[in-house]
Amino acid sequence: MSHQTADGYDPSGDAREVVPGVYTISQRKGGRIHAFLLDDAGALTLVDSLYDTDGALVVGAIERMGKKITDLKHIVLTHAHRSHIGGVAALKKLSGAKLWAHEWESDIIAGERKSQTTTYVPKWPWRVYPIQLGLQLGVDGHAPCEVDAFAREGDSIGPLQIIHAPGHSPGHLAMYWKQRSAVFAGDALATWPALSLGWPGLTLNGKQNLRSLHKIDDLRADVIAVGHGEPATGDQIDKLRQLIRSGEIH
């Protein structure tokens, strides 16, 4: 049973089903962050790993689904910012799952390099400036973890097709589950605190991000799952598509 609040945060850590086989787990810390569990005939794939380093929210959600942590076969990371990679080291160790990321992000995940910074100048949305500042200062570290394999454009991992979607970071990935008409856009888009083409203060190259968004939009998915905020469906997708067409970057 989910205990989701009005702002999209689920304090229980339950996996809430978005469409059949696609579950979201949310956490307030890190900016209303979401990770996604995909159940493909009993084999689980995880997209991102939330903020906390112990992976407990993900483990608990898997157990409440009636499954074991060892049912997790793949972990795919959209990019190497702390909100997305916090629990990956613990979850990889507990599950034995294969860890995938873009090659450009891999040494950050391994703890060999800091995430590339953007700017100290406050950018909209103003309420996420503490996250932006933390990235600039490099104070928000994570437990290092070796990537097992590099994910590239067109690869198939579990039920997912990989899409290289640079802009937020050079190695940023999106993913598409065709059978569920669901795209996982990472931080290329956001639905919290408002619908937007990502967060400008944490996006390295806004024009490149917009080009990636046109690739994502071309898929015409029925669900757009994002890293920060609730998955978009229906009218929200129409509004995001309008933003993409207009190229409206705050």
CSV table of N, CA and C in Angstrom, one decimal, residues 49-204:
chain,number,residue,atom,x,y,z
A,49,SER,N,19.2,4.9,-8.4
A,49,SER,CA,19.3,4.2,-7.1
A,49,SER,C,19.0,5.1,-5.9
A,50,LEU,N,18.3,6.3,-6.2
A,50,LEU,CA,18.0,7.2,-5.1
A,50,LEU,C,19.2,7.8,-4.5
A,51,TYR,N,19.0,8.6,-3.4
A,51,TYR,CA,20.0,9.4,-2.7
A,51,TYR,C,20.8,8.6,-1.7
A,52,ASP,N,20.1,7.9,-0.8
A,52,ASP,CA,20.7,7.3,0.4
A,52,ASP,C,21.7,6.2,-0.1
A,53,THR,N,22.8,6.1,0.7
A,53,THR,CA,23.8,5.1,0.3
A,53,THR,C,23.5,3.7,0.7
A,54,ASP,N,22.5,3.4,1.6
A,54,ASP,CA,22.3,2.1,2.0
A,54,ASP,C,21.4,1.3,1.1
A,55,GLY,N,20.7,1.9,0.2
A,55,GLY,CA,19.8,1.2,-0.7
A,55,GLY,C,18.6,0.7,-0.1
A,56,ALA,N,18.3,1.1,1.1
A,56,ALA,CA,17.3,0.4,1.9
A,56,ALA,C,15.9,0.6,1.3
A,57,LEU,N,15.6,1.8,0.8
A,57,LEU,CA,14.3,2.1,0.2
A,57,LEU,C,14.0,1.2,-1.0
A,58,VAL,N,15.0,0.9,-1.8
A,58,VAL,CA,14.9,0.0,-3.0
A,58,VAL,C,14.7,-1.4,-2.5
A,59,VAL,N,15.5,-1.8,-1.6
A,59,VAL,CA,15.4,-3.2,-1.1
A,59,VAL,C,14.1,-3.5,-0.5
A,60,GLY,N,13.6,-2.5,0.3
A,60,GLY,CA,12.3,-2.7,0.9
A,60,GLY,C,11.2,-2.7,-0.1
A,61,ALA,N,11.3,-1.9,-1.1
A,61,ALA,CA,10.3,-1.9,-2.1
A,61,ALA,C,10.2,-3.2,-2.9
A,62,ILE,N,11.4,-3.8,-3.2
A,62,ILE,CA,11.4,-5.1,-3.9
A,62,ILE,C,10.8,-6.1,-3.0
A,63,GLU,N,11.1,-6.1,-1.7
A,63,GLU,CA,10.5,-7.1,-0.8
A,63,GLU,C,9.0,-7.0,-0.7
A,64,ARG,N,8.5,-5.8,-0.7
A,64,ARG,CA,7.1,-5.6,-0.6
A,64,ARG,C,6.4,-5.9,-1.9
A,65,MET,N,7.1,-6.0,-3.0
A,65,MET,CA,6.6,-6.5,-4.3
A,65,MET,C,6.5,-8.1,-4.3
A,66,GLY,N,7.0,-8.7,-3.2
A,66,GLY,CA,7.0,-10.1,-3.1
A,66,GLY,C,8.2,-10.8,-3.8
A,67,LYS,N,9.3,-10.0,-4.0
A,67,LYS,CA,10.4,-10.5,-4.7
A,67,LYS,C,11.7,-10.4,-3.8
A,68,LYS,N,12.8,-10.9,-4.3
A,68,LYS,CA,14.0,-10.9,-3.5
A,68,LYS,C,15.0,-10.0,-4.2
A,69,ILE,N,16.0,-9.4,-3.4
A,69,ILE,CA,16.9,-8.5,-4.0
A,69,ILE,C,17.7,-9.2,-5.1
A,70,THR,N,17.9,-10.5,-5.0
A,70,THR,CA,18.6,-11.2,-6.1
A,70,THR,C,17.8,-11.4,-7.4
A,71,ASP,N,16.5,-11.0,-7.4
A,71,ASP,CA,15.8,-10.9,-8.6
A,71,ASP,C,16.2,-9.7,-9.4
A,72,LEU,N,16.9,-8.8,-8.8
A,72,LEU,CA,17.4,-7.6,-9.5
A,72,LEU,C,18.6,-8.0,-10.4
A,73,LYS,N,18.5,-7.9,-11.7
A,73,LYS,CA,19.5,-8.4,-12.7
A,73,LYS,C,20.3,-7.3,-13.3
A,74,HIS,N,19.7,-6.1,-13.4
A,74,HIS,CA,20.4,-5.0,-14.1
A,74,HIS,C,20.2,-3.7,-13.3
A,75,ILE,N,21.2,-2.9,-13.1
A,75,ILE,CA,21.1,-1.5,-12.6
A,75,ILE,C,21.6,-0.6,-13.7
A,76,VAL,N,20.8,0.3,-14.2
A,76,VAL,CA,21.2,1.2,-15.3
A,76,VAL,C,21.1,2.7,-14.7
A,77,LEU,N,22.2,3.4,-14.8
A,77,LEU,CA,22.2,4.8,-14.3
A,77,LEU,C,22.1,5.8,-15.4
A,78,THR,N,21.2,6.8,-15.2
A,78,THR,CA,21.1,7.8,-16.2
A,78,THR,C,22.3,8.7,-16.3
A,79,HIS,N,22.9,9.0,-15.1
A,79,HIS,CA,24.1,9.9,-15.0
A,79,HIS,C,24.6,9.8,-13.6
A,80,ALA,N,25.7,10.5,-13.4
A,80,ALA,CA,26.5,10.3,-12.1
A,80,ALA,C,26.3,11.5,-11.2
A,81,HIS,N,25.1,12.0,-11.0
A,81,HIS,CA,24.9,12.9,-9.9
A,81,HIS,C,24.4,12.2,-8.7
A,82,ARG,N,24.7,12.7,-7.5
A,82,ARG,CA,24.4,11.9,-6.2
A,82,ARG,C,23.0,11.5,-6.1
A,83,SER,N,22.0,12.3,-6.5
A,83,SER,CA,20.6,11.9,-6.3
A,83,SER,C,20.3,10.6,-7.0
A,84,HIS,N,21.1,10.2,-8.0
A,84,HIS,CA,20.8,9.1,-8.9
A,84,HIS,C,21.7,7.9,-8.6
A,85,ILE,N,22.8,8.1,-7.9
A,85,ILE,CA,23.8,7.0,-7.7
A,85,ILE,C,24.1,6.7,-6.2
A,86,GLY,N,23.3,7.4,-5.3
A,86,GLY,CA,23.6,7.2,-3.9
A,86,GLY,C,23.6,5.8,-3.5
A,87,GLY,N,22.6,5.0,-3.8
A,87,GLY,CA,22.5,3.6,-3.3
A,87,GLY,C,23.2,2.5,-4.2
A,88,VAL,N,23.8,2.9,-5.3
A,88,VAL,CA,24.2,1.9,-6.2
A,88,VAL,C,25.2,0.9,-5.7
A,89,ALA,N,26.2,1.4,-4.9
A,89,ALA,CA,27.2,0.5,-4.4
A,89,ALA,C,26.6,-0.6,-3.6
A,90,ALA,N,25.8,-0.2,-2.6
A,90,ALA,CA,25.1,-1.2,-1.8
A,90,ALA,C,24.2,-2.1,-2.5
A,91,LEU,N,23.5,-1.6,-3.5
A,91,LEU,CA,22.5,-2.4,-4.2
A,91,LEU,C,23.2,-3.4,-5.1
A,92,LYS,N,24.3,-3.0,-5.7
A,92,LYS,CA,25.1,-3.9,-6.6
A,92,LYS,C,25.6,-5.1,-5.7
A,93,LYS,N,26.2,-4.7,-4.5
A,93,LYS,CA,26.7,-5.7,-3.7
A,93,LYS,C,25.7,-6.7,-3.2
A,94,LEU,N,24.5,-6.2,-2.8
A,94,LEU,CA,23.5,-7.1,-2.2
A,94,LEU,C,22.8,-8.0,-3.3
A,95,SER,N,22.7,-7.5,-4.5
A,95,SER,CA,22.0,-8.2,-5.6
A,95,SER,C,22.8,-9.0,-6.5
A,96,GLY,N,24.1,-8.5,-6.7
A,96,GLY,CA,24.9,-9.2,-7.7
A,96,GLY,C,24.5,-8.7,-9.1
A,97,ALA,N,23.7,-7.7,-9.2
A,97,ALA,CA,23.2,-7.2,-10.5
A,97,ALA,C,24.3,-6.6,-11.3
A,98,LYS,N,24.2,-6.6,-12.6
A,98,LYS,CA,25.2,-6.0,-13.5
A,98,LYS,C,24.9,-4.5,-13.6
A,99,LEU,N,25.9,-3.7,-13.4
A,99,LEU,CA,25.8,-2.2,-13.4
A,99,LEU,C,26.2,-1.6,-14.7
A,100,TRP,N,25.3,-0.8,-15.3
A,100,TRP,CA,25.5,-0.2,-16.6
A,100,TRP,C,25.5,1.3,-16.4
A,101,ALA,N,26.3,2.0,-17.2
A,101,ALA,CA,26.3,3.5,-17.3
A,101,ALA,C,27.1,3.9,-18.5
A,102,HIS,N,26.9,5.1,-18.9
A,102,HIS,CA,27.7,5.6,-20.1
A,102,HIS,C,29.2,5.7,-19.7
A,103,GLU,N,30.1,5.5,-20.6
A,103,GLU,CA,31.5,5.5,-20.3
A,103,GLU,C,31.9,6.8,-19.7
A,104,TRP,N,31.4,7.9,-20.2
A,104,TRP,CA,31.8,9.2,-19.7
A,104,TRP,C,31.6,9.4,-18.2
A,105,GLU,N,30.5,8.7,-17.7
A,105,GLU,CA,30.1,8.8,-16.3
A,105,GLU,C,30.8,7.8,-15.4
A,106,SER,N,31.5,6.8,-16.0
A,106,SER,CA,31.9,5.7,-15.2
A,106,SER,C,33.0,6.0,-14.2
A,107,ASP,N,33.9,6.9,-14.5
A,107,ASP,CA,35.0,7.1,-13.5
A,107,ASP,C,34.4,8.0,-12.4
A,108,ILE,N,33.4,8.8,-12.6
A,108,ILE,CA,32.7,9.5,-11.5
A,108,ILE,C,32.1,8.5,-10.6
A,109,ILE,N,31.4,7.5,-11.1
A,109,ILE,CA,30.7,6.5,-10.3
A,109,ILE,C,31.7,5.7,-9.5
A,110,ALA,N,32.9,5.5,-10.1
A,110,ALA,CA,34.0,4.8,-9.4
A,110,ALA,C,34.7,5.6,-8.4
A,111,GLY,N,34.4,6.9,-8.3
A,111,GLY,CA,35.0,7.7,-7.3
A,111,GLY,C,36.4,8.3,-7.7
A,112,GLU,N,36.7,8.2,-9.0
A,112,GLU,CA,38.0,8.6,-9.5
A,112,GLU,C,38.0,10.1,-10.0
A,113,ARG,N,36.8,10.7,-10.1
A,113,ARG,CA,36.7,12.0,-10.6
A,113,ARG,C,35.4,12.6,-10.1
A,114,LYS,N,35.4,14.0,-9.8
A,114,LYS,CA,34.2,14.7,-9.4
A,114,LYS,C,33.3,14.9,-10.6
A,115,SER,N,32.0,15.1,-10.3
A,115,SER,CA,31.1,15.5,-11.3
A,115,SER,C,31.4,16.8,-11.9
A,116,GLN,N,31.3,17.0,-13.2
A,116,GLN,CA,31.6,18.3,-13.8
A,116,GLN,C,30.6,19.3,-13.3
A,117,THR,N,31.2,20.5,-12.9
A,117,THR,CA,30.4,21.6,-12.4
A,117,THR,C,29.8,22.4,-13.4
A,118,THR,N,28.8,23.3,-13.0
A,118,THR,CA,28.1,24.1,-14.0
A,118,THR,C,28.4,25.6,-13.6
A,119,THR,N,27.6,26.2,-12.7
A,119,THR,CA,27.8,27.6,-12.3
A,119,THR,C,27.3,27.8,-10.9
A,120,TYR,N,28.0,28.8,-10.2
A,120,TYR,CA,27.5,29.2,-8.9
A,120,TYR,C,26.4,30.2,-9.0
A,121,VAL,N,26.1,30.7,-10.1
A,121,VAL,CA,25.1,31.7,-10.3
A,121,VAL,C,23.7,31.0,-10.1
A,122,PRO,N,22.9,31.5,-9.2
A,122,PRO,CA,21.6,30.8,-8.9
A,122,PRO,C,20.7,30.9,-10.2
A,123,LYS,N,20.2,29.7,-10.5
A,123,LYS,CA,19.3,29.6,-11.7
A,123,LYS,C,17.9,29.0,-11.2
A,124,TRP,N,16.9,29.4,-12.0
A,124,TRP,CA,15.6,28.8,-11.8
A,124,TRP,C,15.7,27.3,-12.0
A,125,PRO,N,14.9,26.5,-11.2
A,125,PRO,CA,14.0,26.9,-10.1
A,125,PRO,C,14.8,27.2,-8.8
A,126,TRP,N,14.5,28.3,-8.2
A,126,TRP,CA,15.4,28.8,-7.1
A,126,TRP,C,15.4,27.8,-5.9
A,127,ARG,N,14.4,27.1,-5.7
A,127,ARG,CA,14.3,26.2,-4.5
A,127,ARG,C,15.3,25.0,-4.6
A,128,VAL,N,15.9,24.8,-5.8
A,128,VAL,CA,16.8,23.7,-5.9
A,128,VAL,C,18.3,24.2,-5.9
A,129,TYR,N,18.5,25.5,-5.6
A,129,TYR,CA,19.8,26.0,-5.5
A,129,TYR,C,20.7,25.3,-4.6
A,130,PRO,N,20.2,24.9,-3.4
A,130,PRO,CA,21.1,24.1,-2.5
A,130,PRO,C,21.7,22.9,-3.2
A,131,ILE,N,21.0,22.2,-4.1
A,131,ILE,CA,21.5,21.1,-4.8
A,131,ILE,C,22.5,21.5,-5.9
A,132,GLN,N,22.2,22.7,-6.6
A,132,GLN,CA,23.2,23.2,-7.5
A,132,GLN,C,24.5,23.6,-6.8
A,133,LEU,N,24.4,24.2,-5.7
A,133,LEU,CA,25.6,24.7,-4.9
A,133,LEU,C,26.4,23.5,-4.5
A,134,GLY,N,25.7,22.4,-4.0
A,134,GLY,CA,26.4,21.2,-3.6
A,134,GLY,C,27.2,20.6,-4.7
A,135,LEU,N,26.6,20.6,-5.9
A,135,LEU,CA,27.4,20.1,-7.1
A,135,LEU,C,28.6,20.9,-7.3
A,136,GLN,N,28.5,22.2,-7.2
A,136,GLN,CA,29.7,23.1,-7.5
A,136,GLN,C,30.8,22.9,-6.5
A,137,LEU,N,30.4,22.7,-5.2
A,137,LEU,CA,31.4,22.6,-4.1
A,137,LEU,C,31.9,21.1,-4.0
A,138,GLY,N,31.3,20.2,-4.7
A,138,GLY,CA,31.7,18.8,-4.6
A,138,GLY,C,31.6,18.2,-3.3
A,139,VAL,N,30.6,18.6,-2.5
A,139,VAL,CA,30.5,18.1,-1.1
A,139,VAL,C,29.6,17.0,-0.9
A,140,ASP,N,28.9,16.6,-2.0
A,140,ASP,CA,27.8,15.6,-1.9
A,140,ASP,C,28.3,14.3,-2.5
A,141,GLY,N,29.2,13.6,-1.8
A,141,GLY,CA,29.9,12.4,-2.4
A,141,GLY,C,29.0,11.2,-2.3
A,142,HIS,N,29.5,10.1,-2.8
A,142,HIS,CA,28.7,8.8,-2.8
A,142,HIS,C,29.7,7.7,-2.5
A,143,ALA,N,29.2,6.5,-2.3
A,143,ALA,CA,30.0,5.4,-2.1
A,143,ALA,C,30.5,4.9,-3.5
A,144,PRO,N,31.8,4.9,-3.7
A,144,PRO,CA,32.3,4.5,-5.1
A,144,PRO,C,31.9,3.1,-5.5
A,145,CYS,N,31.8,2.9,-6.8
A,145,CYS,CA,31.3,1.6,-7.3
A,145,CYS,C,31.8,1.5,-8.7
A,146,GLU,N,32.4,0.3,-9.1
A,146,GLU,CA,32.8,0.1,-10.4
A,146,GLU,C,31.7,-0.3,-11.3
A,147,VAL,N,31.7,0.3,-12.5
A,147,VAL,CA,30.7,0.0,-13.5
A,147,VAL,C,31.1,-1.3,-14.2
A,148,ASP,N,30.2,-2.2,-14.5
A,148,ASP,CA,30.5,-3.4,-15.1
A,148,ASP,C,30.5,-3.3,-16.6
A,149,ALA,N,29.7,-2.5,-17.2
A,149,ALA,CA,29.6,-2.4,-18.7
A,149,ALA,C,29.1,-1.1,-19.1
A,150,PHE,N,29.6,-0.6,-20.2
A,150,PHE,CA,29.2,0.7,-20.7
A,150,PHE,C,27.9,0.5,-21.6
A,151,ALA,N,27.0,1.4,-21.3
A,151,ALA,CA,25.7,1.4,-22.1
A,151,ALA,C,25.9,2.5,-23.2
A,152,ARG,N,25.5,2.0,-24.4
A,152,ARG,CA,25.6,2.9,-25.6
A,152,ARG,C,24.3,3.0,-26.4
A,153,GLU,N,24.2,4.0,-27.2
A,153,GLU,CA,23.0,4.2,-28.0
A,153,GLU,C,22.6,2.9,-28.7
A,154,GLY,N,21.4,2.5,-28.6
A,154,GLY,CA,20.9,1.4,-29.3
A,154,GLY,C,21.0,0.1,-28.6
A,155,ASP,N,21.8,0.0,-27.4
A,155,ASP,CA,21.9,-1.2,-26.7
A,155,ASP,C,20.6,-1.6,-26.1
A,156,SER,N,20.4,-2.9,-25.9
A,156,SER,CA,19.2,-3.4,-25.2
A,156,SER,C,19.7,-4.0,-23.8
A,157,ILE,N,19.1,-3.5,-22.7
A,157,ILE,CA,19.5,-4.0,-21.4
A,157,ILE,C,18.2,-4.3,-20.7
A,158,GLY,N,18.0,-5.6,-20.4
A,158,GLY,CA,16.7,-6.0,-19.9
A,158,GLY,C,15.6,-5.7,-20.9
A,159,PRO,N,14.5,-5.0,-20.5
A,159,PRO,CA,13.5,-4.6,-21.5
A,159,PRO,C,13.8,-3.3,-22.1
A,160,LEU,N,14.9,-2.6,-21.8
A,160,LEU,CA,15.1,-1.2,-22.2
A,160,LEU,C,16.0,-1.1,-23.4
A,161,GLN,N,15.6,-0.1,-24.2
A,161,GLN,CA,16.5,0.4,-25.3
A,161,GLN,C,17.2,1.6,-24.8
A,162,ILE,N,18.5,1.7,-25.0
A,162,ILE,CA,19.3,2.8,-24.5
A,162,ILE,C,19.4,3.9,-25.5
A,163,ILE,N,19.2,5.2,-25.0
A,163,ILE,CA,19.3,6.4,-25.8
A,163,ILE,C,20.3,7.3,-25.2
A,164,HIS,N,21.3,7.6,-26.0
A,164,HIS,CA,22.3,8.6,-25.5
A,164,HIS,C,21.6,10.0,-25.6
A,165,ALA,N,21.5,10.7,-24.4
A,165,ALA,CA,20.8,11.9,-24.4
A,165,ALA,C,21.6,13.0,-23.6
A,166,PRO,N,22.7,13.4,-24.2
A,166,PRO,CA,23.6,14.4,-23.6
A,166,PRO,C,23.0,15.7,-23.5
A,167,GLY,N,23.6,16.5,-22.5
A,167,GLY,CA,23.1,17.9,-22.3
A,167,GLY,C,23.2,18.2,-20.8
A,168,HIS,N,22.4,17.4,-20.1
A,168,HIS,CA,22.5,17.6,-18.6
A,168,HIS,C,23.9,17.2,-18.2
A,169,SER,N,24.4,16.2,-18.7
A,169,SER,CA,25.8,15.8,-18.6
A,169,SER,C,26.2,15.1,-19.9
A,170,PRO,N,27.5,15.0,-20.2
A,170,PRO,CA,27.9,14.4,-21.5
A,170,PRO,C,27.5,13.0,-21.7
A,171,GLY,N,27.5,12.2,-20.5
A,171,GLY,CA,27.1,10.8,-20.6
A,171,GLY,C,25.7,10.5,-20.2
A,172,HIS,N,24.9,11.5,-20.2
A,172,HIS,CA,23.5,11.3,-19.7
A,172,HIS,C,22.8,10.3,-20.7
A,173,LEU,N,22.0,9.4,-20.1
A,173,LEU,CA,21.3,8.4,-20.8
A,173,LEU,C,19.8,8.5,-20.6
A,174,ALA,N,19.0,8.3,-21.6
A,174,ALA,CA,17.6,8.0,-21.4
A,174,ALA,C,17.3,6.6,-21.9
A,175,MET,N,16.2,6.0,-21.6
A,175,MET,CA,15.8,4.6,-21.9
A,175,MET,C,14.4,4.5,-22.3
A,176,TYR,N,14.1,3.5,-23.1
A,176,TYR,CA,12.8,3.3,-23.6
A,176,TYR,C,12.3,1.9,-23.5
A,177,TRP,N,11.2,1.7,-22.9
A,177,TRP,CA,10.6,0.3,-22.8
A,177,TRP,C,9.4,0.4,-23.8
A,178,LYS,N,9.6,-0.1,-25.0
A,178,LYS,CA,8.7,0.0,-26.1
A,178,LYS,C,7.4,-0.7,-25.8
A,179,GLN,N,7.4,-1.9,-25.2
A,179,GLN,CA,6.2,-2.6,-24.9
A,179,GLN,C,5.3,-1.9,-23.9
A,180,ARG,N,5.8,-1.0,-23.1
A,180,ARG,CA,5.1,-0.3,-22.1
A,180,ARG,C,4.9,1.2,-22.5
A,181,SER,N,5.4,1.5,-23.7
A,181,SER,CA,5.3,2.9,-24.1
A,181,SER,C,5.8,3.9,-23.1
A,182,ALA,N,6.9,3.6,-22.4
A,182,ALA,CA,7.4,4.3,-21.3
A,182,ALA,C,8.9,4.7,-21.6
A,183,VAL,N,9.2,6.0,-21.4
A,183,VAL,CA,10.5,6.5,-21.6
A,183,VAL,C,11.0,7.0,-20.2
A,184,PHE,N,12.3,6.8,-19.9
A,184,PHE,CA,12.9,7.2,-18.7
A,184,PHE,C,13.9,8.2,-19.1
A,185,ALA,N,13.6,9.5,-18.8
A,185,ALA,CA,14.3,10.7,-19.3
A,185,ALA,C,15.3,11.2,-18.4
A,186,GLY,N,15.5,10.6,-17.2
A,186,GLY,CA,16.5,11.1,-16.3
A,186,GLY,C,16.3,12.6,-15.9
A,187,ASP,N,17.3,13.4,-16.0
A,187,ASP,CA,17.2,14.8,-15.7
A,187,ASP,C,17.1,15.7,-16.9
A,188,ALA,N,16.9,15.1,-18.1
A,188,ALA,CA,16.7,15.9,-19.3
A,188,ALA,C,15.4,16.7,-19.2
A,189,LEU,N,14.5,16.1,-18.4
A,189,LEU,CA,13.2,16.8,-18.1
A,189,LEU,C,13.0,16.7,-16.6
A,190,ALA,N,12.1,17.6,-16.1
A,190,ALA,CA,11.7,17.5,-14.7
A,190,ALA,C,10.2,17.9,-14.6
A,191,THR,N,9.6,17.3,-13.6
A,191,THR,CA,8.2,17.7,-13.3
A,191,THR,C,8.0,18.3,-11.9
A,192,TRP,N,9.1,18.4,-11.2
A,192,TRP,CA,9.2,19.1,-9.9
A,192,TRP,C,10.3,20.1,-9.9
A,193,PRO,N,10.1,21.3,-9.3
A,193,PRO,CA,8.9,21.8,-8.7
A,193,PRO,C,7.9,22.3,-9.8
A,194,ALA,N,8.3,22.2,-11.1
A,194,ALA,CA,7.4,22.6,-12.1
A,194,ALA,C,7.8,21.8,-13.4
A,195,LEU,N,6.9,21.7,-14.3
A,195,LEU,CA,7.3,21.1,-15.6
A,195,LEU,C,8.4,21.9,-16.3
A,196,SER,N,9.5,21.3,-16.7
A,196,SER,CA,10.6,22.0,-17.3
A,196,SER,C,11.5,21.1,-18.1
A,197,LEU,N,12.3,21.8,-18.9
A,197,LEU,CA,13.3,21.1,-19.7
A,197,LEU,C,14.5,20.9,-18.8
A,198,GLY,N,14.4,20.2,-17.7
A,198,GLY,CA,15.5,20.0,-16.8
A,198,GLY,C,15.7,21.2,-15.9
A,199,TRP,N,16.7,21.2,-15.1
A,199,TRP,CA,17.1,22.3,-14.2
A,199,TRP,C,18.3,23.0,-14.8
A,200,PRO,N,18.1,24.2,-15.3
A,200,PRO,CA,19.2,24.9,-16.0
A,200,PRO,C,20.5,25.0,-15.1
A,201,GLY,N,20.4,25.2,-13.8
A,201,GLY,CA,21.5,25.4,-13.0
A,201,GLY,C,22.4,24.1,-12.8
A,202,LEU,N,21.8,22.9,-13.2
A,202,LEU,CA,22.5,21.7,-13.1
A,202,LEU,C,22.7,21.0,-14.5
A,203,THR,N,22.4,21.8,-15.6
A,203,THR,CA,22.5,21.2,-16.9
A,203,THR,C,23.7,21.9,-17.6
A,204,LEU,N,24.6,21.1,-18.1
A,204,LEU,CA,25.9,21.6,-18.6
A,204,LEU,C,25.7,22.3,-20.0
